[in-house]
Amino acid sequence: MSSETISSITRLDTESASGPHLTPSQLIWRRFRKHTMALSGMVGIAGLILFIIVGSILITEREANEVDLAARLSPPSSEHWMGTDSTGRDTFSRIIYGGQISIIIGILAVTISVTIGTVVGGMAGYFGGGMDSVLMRITEAMLSIPALFLLIVLGKYLGREVQTINIFGRSFSGSVGIVIVVIGLTSWMYLARIVRANVLSLRETDFIAASKALGSTNQRIFFSHLVPNTLGAIIVAATLGLAGAILTEAYVSFLGLGVQPPTASWGNMLTSAQSFIQKGAWWMWVFPSLFIVFTILCINLMGDGLRDAFDPRSS
């Protein structure tokens, strides 16, 4: 047997032993699907979104806000699966529309924070020098602003003055916009620091130097090379930030300073329930609380799995 034949057989054996070549996205998915709890969280979030979408199709918002004083404070039954509140509104229907608001607020607030954090952190890390100093000082100044206090103050003094917003046939109280903007504008600073650190290390690599030598503009380098290579940290921060935004909206609305009626949210449903806890109407607070806990738990589990999946040192 010739030496060329032996070398080709050895090469084939080595390739078959090492398995097929996997792309970075395939490696990330393989690590993620091995994380059982993260998969459970993803399935839970998918089920929750499906529940809200299907429920919105089958039950109108008008039915969810319909007052029936004859059925007020009714316990769970075949007619009202999760009971009714103090004005006879069906808790199950309001859970659906409250979930819509909570998730919409979380997604839009995270979109704002991720956009600002990525741009500020990326520019500070890539350009450095005076721009880095200015942007990081602004970031540190923003960190000193108590977001919860700001949200409570603006919700108290502006929430009831902003007009109701009508989108796609749905009515949203003006306080929804205030909650989204305040959470988004006060939660980008940690992501900006993470993105800056990654960009500082990436800008010294050979492929960035080669891109500059080929005449690429700063804008192309930033959006085509730096941002995609920082995408892992951005996705993980966005996932965990979503849980934080939903939780922030819930406890601010619980204080009566977030989303205002008639718009339902899980937080203001708990506000309505607190006066009836001692009267035995347990269903008014148990079901919204369970949905908040379930949503936050699933998002955090999924975020932990994504963090491990994007870590190249993860086995």
Short mmCIF file of C-alpha atoms in Angstrom, two decimals:
data_model
loop_
_atom_site.label_atom_id
_atom_site.label_comp_id
_atom_site.label_asym_id
_atom_site.label_seq_id
_atom_site.Cartn_x
_atom_site.Cartn_y
_atom_site.Cartn_z
CA MET A 1 0.00 0.00 0.00
CA SER A 2 1.45 3.35 -1.06
CA SER A 3 2.17 6.18 1.36
CA GLU A 4 -0.43 8.38 -0.41
CA THR A 5 -3.15 5.74 0.16
CA ILE A 6 -2.20 5.42 3.84
CA SER A 7 -2.27 9.20 4.33
CA SER A 8 -5.69 9.53 2.63
CA ILE A 9 -7.12 6.74 4.82
CA THR A 10 -5.69 8.42 7.93
CA ARG A 11 -7.20 11.75 6.88
CA LEU A 12 -10.63 10.18 6.33
CA ASP A 13 -10.48 8.44 9.71
CA THR A 14 -9.55 11.72 11.40
CA GLU A 15 -12.40 13.62 9.71
CA SER A 16 -14.97 10.94 10.54
CA ALA A 17 -13.83 10.88 14.16
CA SER A 18 -14.02 14.64 14.55
CA GLY A 19 -17.49 14.79 12.97
CA PRO A 20 -18.86 17.33 10.50
CA HIS A 21 -17.83 20.95 10.69
CA LEU A 22 -20.36 23.09 12.57
CA THR A 23 -21.04 26.78 12.01
CA PRO A 24 -21.01 29.13 15.04
CA SER A 25 -24.82 29.28 15.06
CA GLN A 26 -25.01 25.47 15.01
CA LEU A 27 -22.55 25.27 17.91
CA ILE A 28 -24.63 27.80 19.88
CA TRP A 29 -27.83 25.83 19.25
CA ARG A 30 -26.13 22.57 20.22
CA ARG A 31 -24.96 24.06 23.53
CA PHE A 32 -28.37 25.63 24.15
CA ARG A 33 -30.41 22.48 23.54
CA LYS A 34 -28.25 20.58 26.02
CA HIS A 35 -29.41 23.04 28.69
CA THR A 36 -32.62 21.33 29.81
CA MET A 37 -33.87 24.16 32.01
CA ALA A 38 -33.25 26.73 29.28
CA LEU A 39 -35.26 24.66 26.81
CA SER A 40 -38.02 24.43 29.39
CA GLY A 41 -37.99 28.20 29.74
CA MET A 42 -38.17 28.66 25.96
CA VAL A 43 -41.11 26.26 25.73
CA GLY A 44 -42.82 28.08 28.60
CA ILE A 45 -42.44 31.48 26.92
CA ALA A 46 -43.66 30.07 23.60
CA GLY A 47 -46.69 28.59 25.37
CA LEU A 48 -47.42 31.89 27.12
CA ILE A 49 -47.26 33.87 23.87
CA LEU A 50 -49.51 31.31 22.17
CA PHE A 51 -51.95 31.54 25.08
CA ILE A 52 -52.10 35.34 24.76
CA ILE A 53 -52.45 35.33 20.96
CA VAL A 54 -55.15 32.66 20.84
CA GLY A 55 -56.95 34.21 23.81
CA SER A 56 -56.99 37.63 22.13
CA ILE A 57 -58.58 36.08 19.05
CA LEU A 58 -61.28 34.24 21.01
CA ILE A 59 -62.00 36.98 23.58
CA THR A 60 -62.34 40.65 22.71
CA GLU A 61 -61.02 43.46 24.89
CA ARG A 62 -64.57 44.71 25.31
CA GLU A 63 -65.56 41.38 26.84
CA ALA A 64 -62.52 41.48 29.13
CA ASN A 65 -63.54 44.93 30.44
CA GLU A 66 -67.26 44.18 30.64
CA VAL A 67 -68.68 44.93 34.10
CA ASP A 68 -71.18 42.50 35.63
CA LEU A 69 -71.99 43.55 39.20
CA ALA A 70 -74.24 40.52 39.67
CA ALA A 71 -71.18 38.26 39.32
CA ARG A 72 -68.71 40.35 41.36
CA LEU A 73 -66.16 38.44 43.47
CA SER A 74 -67.31 35.10 42.08
CA PRO A 75 -64.85 32.25 42.76
CA PRO A 76 -63.43 30.12 39.93
CA SER A 77 -66.16 28.14 38.19
CA SER A 78 -67.04 26.65 34.81
CA GLU A 79 -68.35 30.05 33.71
CA HIS A 80 -65.43 32.09 35.07
CA TRP A 81 -62.35 29.87 35.11
CA MET A 82 -60.31 32.24 37.28
CA GLY A 83 -63.18 33.99 39.05
CA THR A 84 -64.17 37.64 38.77
CA ASP A 85 -62.94 40.88 40.32
CA SER A 86 -64.72 43.49 42.43
CA THR A 87 -66.72 44.78 39.44
CA GLY A 88 -67.56 41.39 37.98
CA ARG A 89 -64.93 41.43 35.22
CA ASP A 90 -63.61 38.01 34.20
CA THR A 91 -60.10 37.45 35.61
CA PHE A 92 -59.14 34.94 32.91
CA SER A 93 -59.88 37.45 30.13
CA ARG A 94 -58.01 40.23 31.92
CA ILE A 95 -55.02 37.94 32.45
CA ILE A 96 -54.80 37.59 28.66
CA TYR A 97 -54.89 41.33 27.95
CA GLY A 98 -52.75 42.12 30.99
CA GLY A 99 -50.13 39.72 29.61
CA GLN A 100 -50.23 41.56 26.30
CA ILE A 101 -49.44 44.86 27.98
CA SER A 102 -46.71 43.43 30.21
CA ILE A 103 -44.91 41.71 27.33
CA ILE A 104 -45.32 44.70 24.96
CA ILE A 105 -43.87 47.02 27.60
CA GLY A 106 -40.97 44.62 28.21
CA ILE A 107 -40.13 44.19 24.51
CA LEU A 108 -40.36 47.89 23.59
CA ALA A 109 -38.42 49.01 26.68
CA VAL A 110 -35.67 46.46 25.97
CA THR A 111 -35.55 47.54 22.32
CA ILE A 112 -34.89 51.13 23.41
CA SER A 113 -32.28 50.17 26.00
CA VAL A 114 -30.46 47.72 23.68
CA THR A 115 -30.32 50.25 20.84
CA ILE A 116 -28.92 53.02 23.05
CA GLY A 117 -26.55 50.72 24.93
CA THR A 118 -25.14 49.17 21.76
CA VAL A 119 -24.58 52.51 20.01
CA VAL A 120 -23.10 54.29 23.05
CA GLY A 121 -20.89 51.38 24.13
CA GLY A 122 -19.79 50.62 20.58
CA MET A 123 -18.86 54.21 19.77
CA ALA A 124 -17.01 54.64 23.06
CA GLY A 125 -15.01 51.47 22.52
CA TYR A 126 -14.28 51.96 18.81
CA PHE A 127 -13.36 55.64 18.68
CA GLY A 128 -11.83 55.89 22.17
CA GLY A 129 -10.12 59.07 23.31
CA GLY A 130 -12.32 62.04 24.08
CA MET A 131 -15.49 60.40 22.82
CA ASP A 132 -14.92 57.45 25.11
CA SER A 133 -14.43 59.76 28.10
CA VAL A 134 -17.54 61.82 27.37
CA LEU A 135 -19.83 58.85 26.71
CA MET A 136 -18.62 56.93 29.75
CA ARG A 137 -19.11 59.97 32.00
CA ILE A 138 -22.69 60.28 30.67
CA THR A 139 -23.17 56.57 31.37
CA GLU A 140 -21.92 56.94 34.93
CA ALA A 141 -24.18 59.97 35.45
CA MET A 142 -27.18 57.94 34.23
CA LEU A 143 -26.29 55.15 36.66
CA SER A 144 -26.71 57.61 39.52
CA ILE A 145 -30.36 58.31 38.59
CA PRO A 146 -32.77 56.10 40.57
CA ALA A 147 -34.92 54.60 37.80
CA LEU A 148 -37.69 53.44 40.11
CA PHE A 149 -38.02 56.86 41.75
CA LEU A 150 -38.12 58.57 38.34
CA LEU A 151 -40.74 56.13 37.10
CA ILE A 152 -42.92 56.68 40.17
CA VAL A 153 -42.68 60.49 39.93
CA LEU A 154 -43.44 60.65 36.20
CA GLY A 155 -46.19 58.08 36.54
CA LYS A 156 -47.81 60.10 39.31
CA TYR A 157 -47.67 63.53 37.67
CA LEU A 158 -47.90 62.67 33.97
CA GLY A 159 -49.60 59.27 33.78
CA ARG A 160 -53.13 60.61 33.99
CA GLU A 161 -52.46 63.66 31.82
CA VAL A 162 -51.23 61.81 28.73
CA GLN A 163 -54.08 61.02 26.39
CA THR A 164 -55.23 57.50 25.62
CA ILE A 165 -53.44 55.92 22.65
CA ASN A 166 -55.35 53.90 20.03
CA ILE A 167 -53.26 51.32 18.14
CA PHE A 168 -54.68 48.57 15.93
CA GLY A 169 -58.12 49.07 17.43
CA ARG A 170 -56.86 48.77 21.02
CA SER A 171 -56.91 51.55 23.58
CA PHE A 172 -53.85 52.06 25.79
CA SER A 173 -53.67 54.53 28.65
CA GLY A 174 -50.99 57.18 28.20
CA SER A 175 -49.13 55.79 31.20
CA VAL A 176 -48.06 52.81 29.06
CA GLY A 177 -45.87 55.09 26.93
CA ILE A 178 -44.34 56.70 30.01
CA VAL A 179 -43.45 53.32 31.52
CA ILE A 180 -41.86 52.13 28.26
CA VAL A 181 -39.77 55.28 27.76
CA VAL A 182 -38.57 55.56 31.37
CA ILE A 183 -37.58 51.87 31.64
CA GLY A 184 -35.86 52.01 28.24
CA LEU A 185 -33.93 55.22 28.98
CA THR A 186 -32.73 54.11 32.41
CA SER A 187 -31.62 50.52 31.71
CA TRP A 188 -29.04 50.76 28.89
CA MET A 189 -25.94 51.63 30.93
CA TYR A 190 -24.82 48.12 31.91
CA LEU A 191 -25.11 46.89 28.33
CA ALA A 192 -23.11 49.91 27.14
CA ARG A 193 -20.25 48.92 29.42
CA ILE A 194 -20.34 45.31 28.20
CA VAL A 195 -20.40 46.35 24.53
CA ARG A 196 -17.57 48.84 25.10
CA ALA A 197 -15.36 46.16 26.67
CA ASN A 198 -15.97 43.77 23.78
CA VAL A 199 -15.36 46.42 21.13
CA LEU A 200 -12.11 47.50 22.82
CA SER A 201 -10.76 43.98 22.39
CA LEU A 202 -12.17 43.49 18.89
CA ARG A 203 -10.86 46.72 17.37
CA GLU A 204 -7.26 45.50 17.81
CA THR A 205 -7.81 42.24 15.92
CA ASP A 206 -6.39 41.49 12.47
CA PHE A 207 -9.71 41.36 10.63
CA ILE A 208 -10.55 44.93 11.70
CA ALA A 209 -7.12 46.10 10.56
CA ALA A 210 -7.63 44.30 7.24
CA SER A 211 -11.06 45.90 6.83
CA LYS A 212 -9.55 49.36 7.39
CA ALA A 213 -6.78 48.62 4.89
CA LEU A 214 -9.40 47.68 2.29
CA GLY A 215 -11.02 51.08 2.71
CA SER A 216 -14.10 50.19 4.75
CA THR A 217 -15.83 53.13 6.41
CA ASN A 218 -16.19 53.39 10.17
CA GLN A 219 -19.93 52.86 9.78
CA ARG A 220 -19.42 49.62 7.84
CA ILE A 221 -16.83 48.34 10.30
CA PHE A 222 -19.09 49.14 13.23
CA PHE A 223 -22.30 47.57 11.92
CA SER A 224 -20.83 44.77 9.78
CA HIS A 225 -18.01 43.57 12.00
CA LEU A 226 -18.13 44.87 15.56
CA VAL A 227 -21.87 44.60 16.31
CA PRO A 228 -22.25 41.04 14.89
CA ASN A 229 -19.28 39.87 16.95
CA THR A 230 -20.84 41.39 20.08
CA LEU A 231 -24.28 39.94 19.33
CA GLY A 232 -23.98 37.19 21.95
CA ALA A 233 -23.61 39.65 24.82
CA ILE A 234 -26.38 41.83 23.39
CA ILE A 235 -28.86 38.93 23.11
CA VAL A 236 -28.15 37.70 26.63
CA ALA A 237 -28.48 41.23 28.08
CA ALA A 238 -31.71 41.79 26.15
CA THR A 239 -33.21 38.52 27.40
CA LEU A 240 -32.42 39.22 31.04
CA GLY A 241 -33.44 42.87 30.60
CA LEU A 242 -36.85 41.73 29.36
CA ALA A 243 -37.50 39.98 32.66
CA GLY A 244 -36.40 43.06 34.57
CA ALA A 245 -38.65 45.36 32.52
CA ILE A 246 -41.71 43.16 33.05
CA LEU A 247 -41.02 42.97 36.78
CA THR A 248 -40.48 46.74 37.03
CA GLU A 249 -43.77 47.41 35.26
CA ALA A 250 -45.53 44.96 37.58
CA TYR A 251 -44.46 46.50 40.86
CA VAL A 252 -44.84 50.11 39.68
CA SER A 253 -48.37 49.30 38.49
CA PHE A 254 -48.96 47.55 41.81
CA LEU A 255 -48.18 50.85 43.51
CA GLY A 256 -50.85 52.44 41.33
CA LEU A 257 -48.35 54.60 39.44
CA GLY A 258 -47.75 52.55 36.31
CA VAL A 259 -50.29 51.35 33.77
CA GLN A 260 -53.64 52.95 34.57
CA PRO A 261 -57.16 51.56 34.05
CA PRO A 262 -58.97 50.77 31.85
CA THR A 263 -55.81 49.19 30.40
CA ALA A 264 -55.20 45.92 32.23
CA SER A 265 -51.77 44.72 33.35
CA TRP A 266 -50.77 42.04 35.80
CA GLY A 267 -49.46 44.72 38.14
CA ASN A 268 -52.62 46.81 38.37
CA MET A 269 -54.68 43.61 38.69
CA LEU A 270 -52.75 42.98 41.91
CA THR A 271 -53.50 46.55 42.99
CA SER A 272 -57.22 45.88 42.60
CA ALA A 273 -56.86 42.64 44.57
CA GLN A 274 -55.07 43.98 47.66
CA SER A 275 -58.29 45.35 49.23
CA PHE A 276 -59.94 41.93 49.01
CA ILE A 277 -57.17 39.65 50.27
CA GLN A 278 -58.67 39.54 53.75
CA LYS A 279 -62.14 38.93 52.32
CA GLY A 280 -61.27 35.54 50.88
CA ALA A 281 -61.04 36.55 47.21
CA TRP A 282 -57.74 34.68 46.79
CA TRP A 283 -58.16 34.21 43.04
CA MET A 284 -57.82 37.95 42.41
CA TRP A 285 -54.16 37.93 43.42
CA VAL A 286 -53.08 34.30 43.01
CA PHE A 287 -53.50 34.05 39.23
CA PRO A 288 -51.78 37.35 38.26
CA SER A 289 -48.96 36.52 40.69
CA LEU A 290 -48.51 33.06 39.19
CA PHE A 291 -48.31 34.47 35.68
CA ILE A 292 -45.72 37.08 36.73
CA VAL A 293 -43.57 34.46 38.50
CA PHE A 294 -43.91 31.99 35.62
CA THR A 295 -42.94 34.58 32.99
CA ILE A 296 -39.93 35.91 34.91
CA LEU A 297 -38.74 32.37 35.71
CA CYS A 298 -38.95 31.21 32.09
CA ILE A 299 -37.16 34.30 30.76
CA ASN A 300 -34.36 33.99 33.32
CA LEU A 301 -33.91 30.28 32.58
CA MET A 302 -33.72 31.03 28.87
CA GLY A 303 -31.27 33.87 29.52
CA ASP A 304 -28.99 31.61 31.56
CA GLY A 305 -29.04 29.05 28.75
CA LEU A 306 -28.20 31.69 26.14
CA ARG A 307 -25.34 32.98 28.27
CA ASP A 308 -23.83 29.49 28.43
CA ALA A 309 -24.52 28.83 24.74
CA PHE A 310 -22.72 31.99 23.59
CA ASP A 311 -19.73 31.24 25.84
CA PRO A 312 -17.10 29.53 23.63
CA ARG A 313 -15.52 27.96 26.72
CA SER A 314 -18.80 26.21 27.57
CA SER A 315 -18.74 22.44 27.11
#
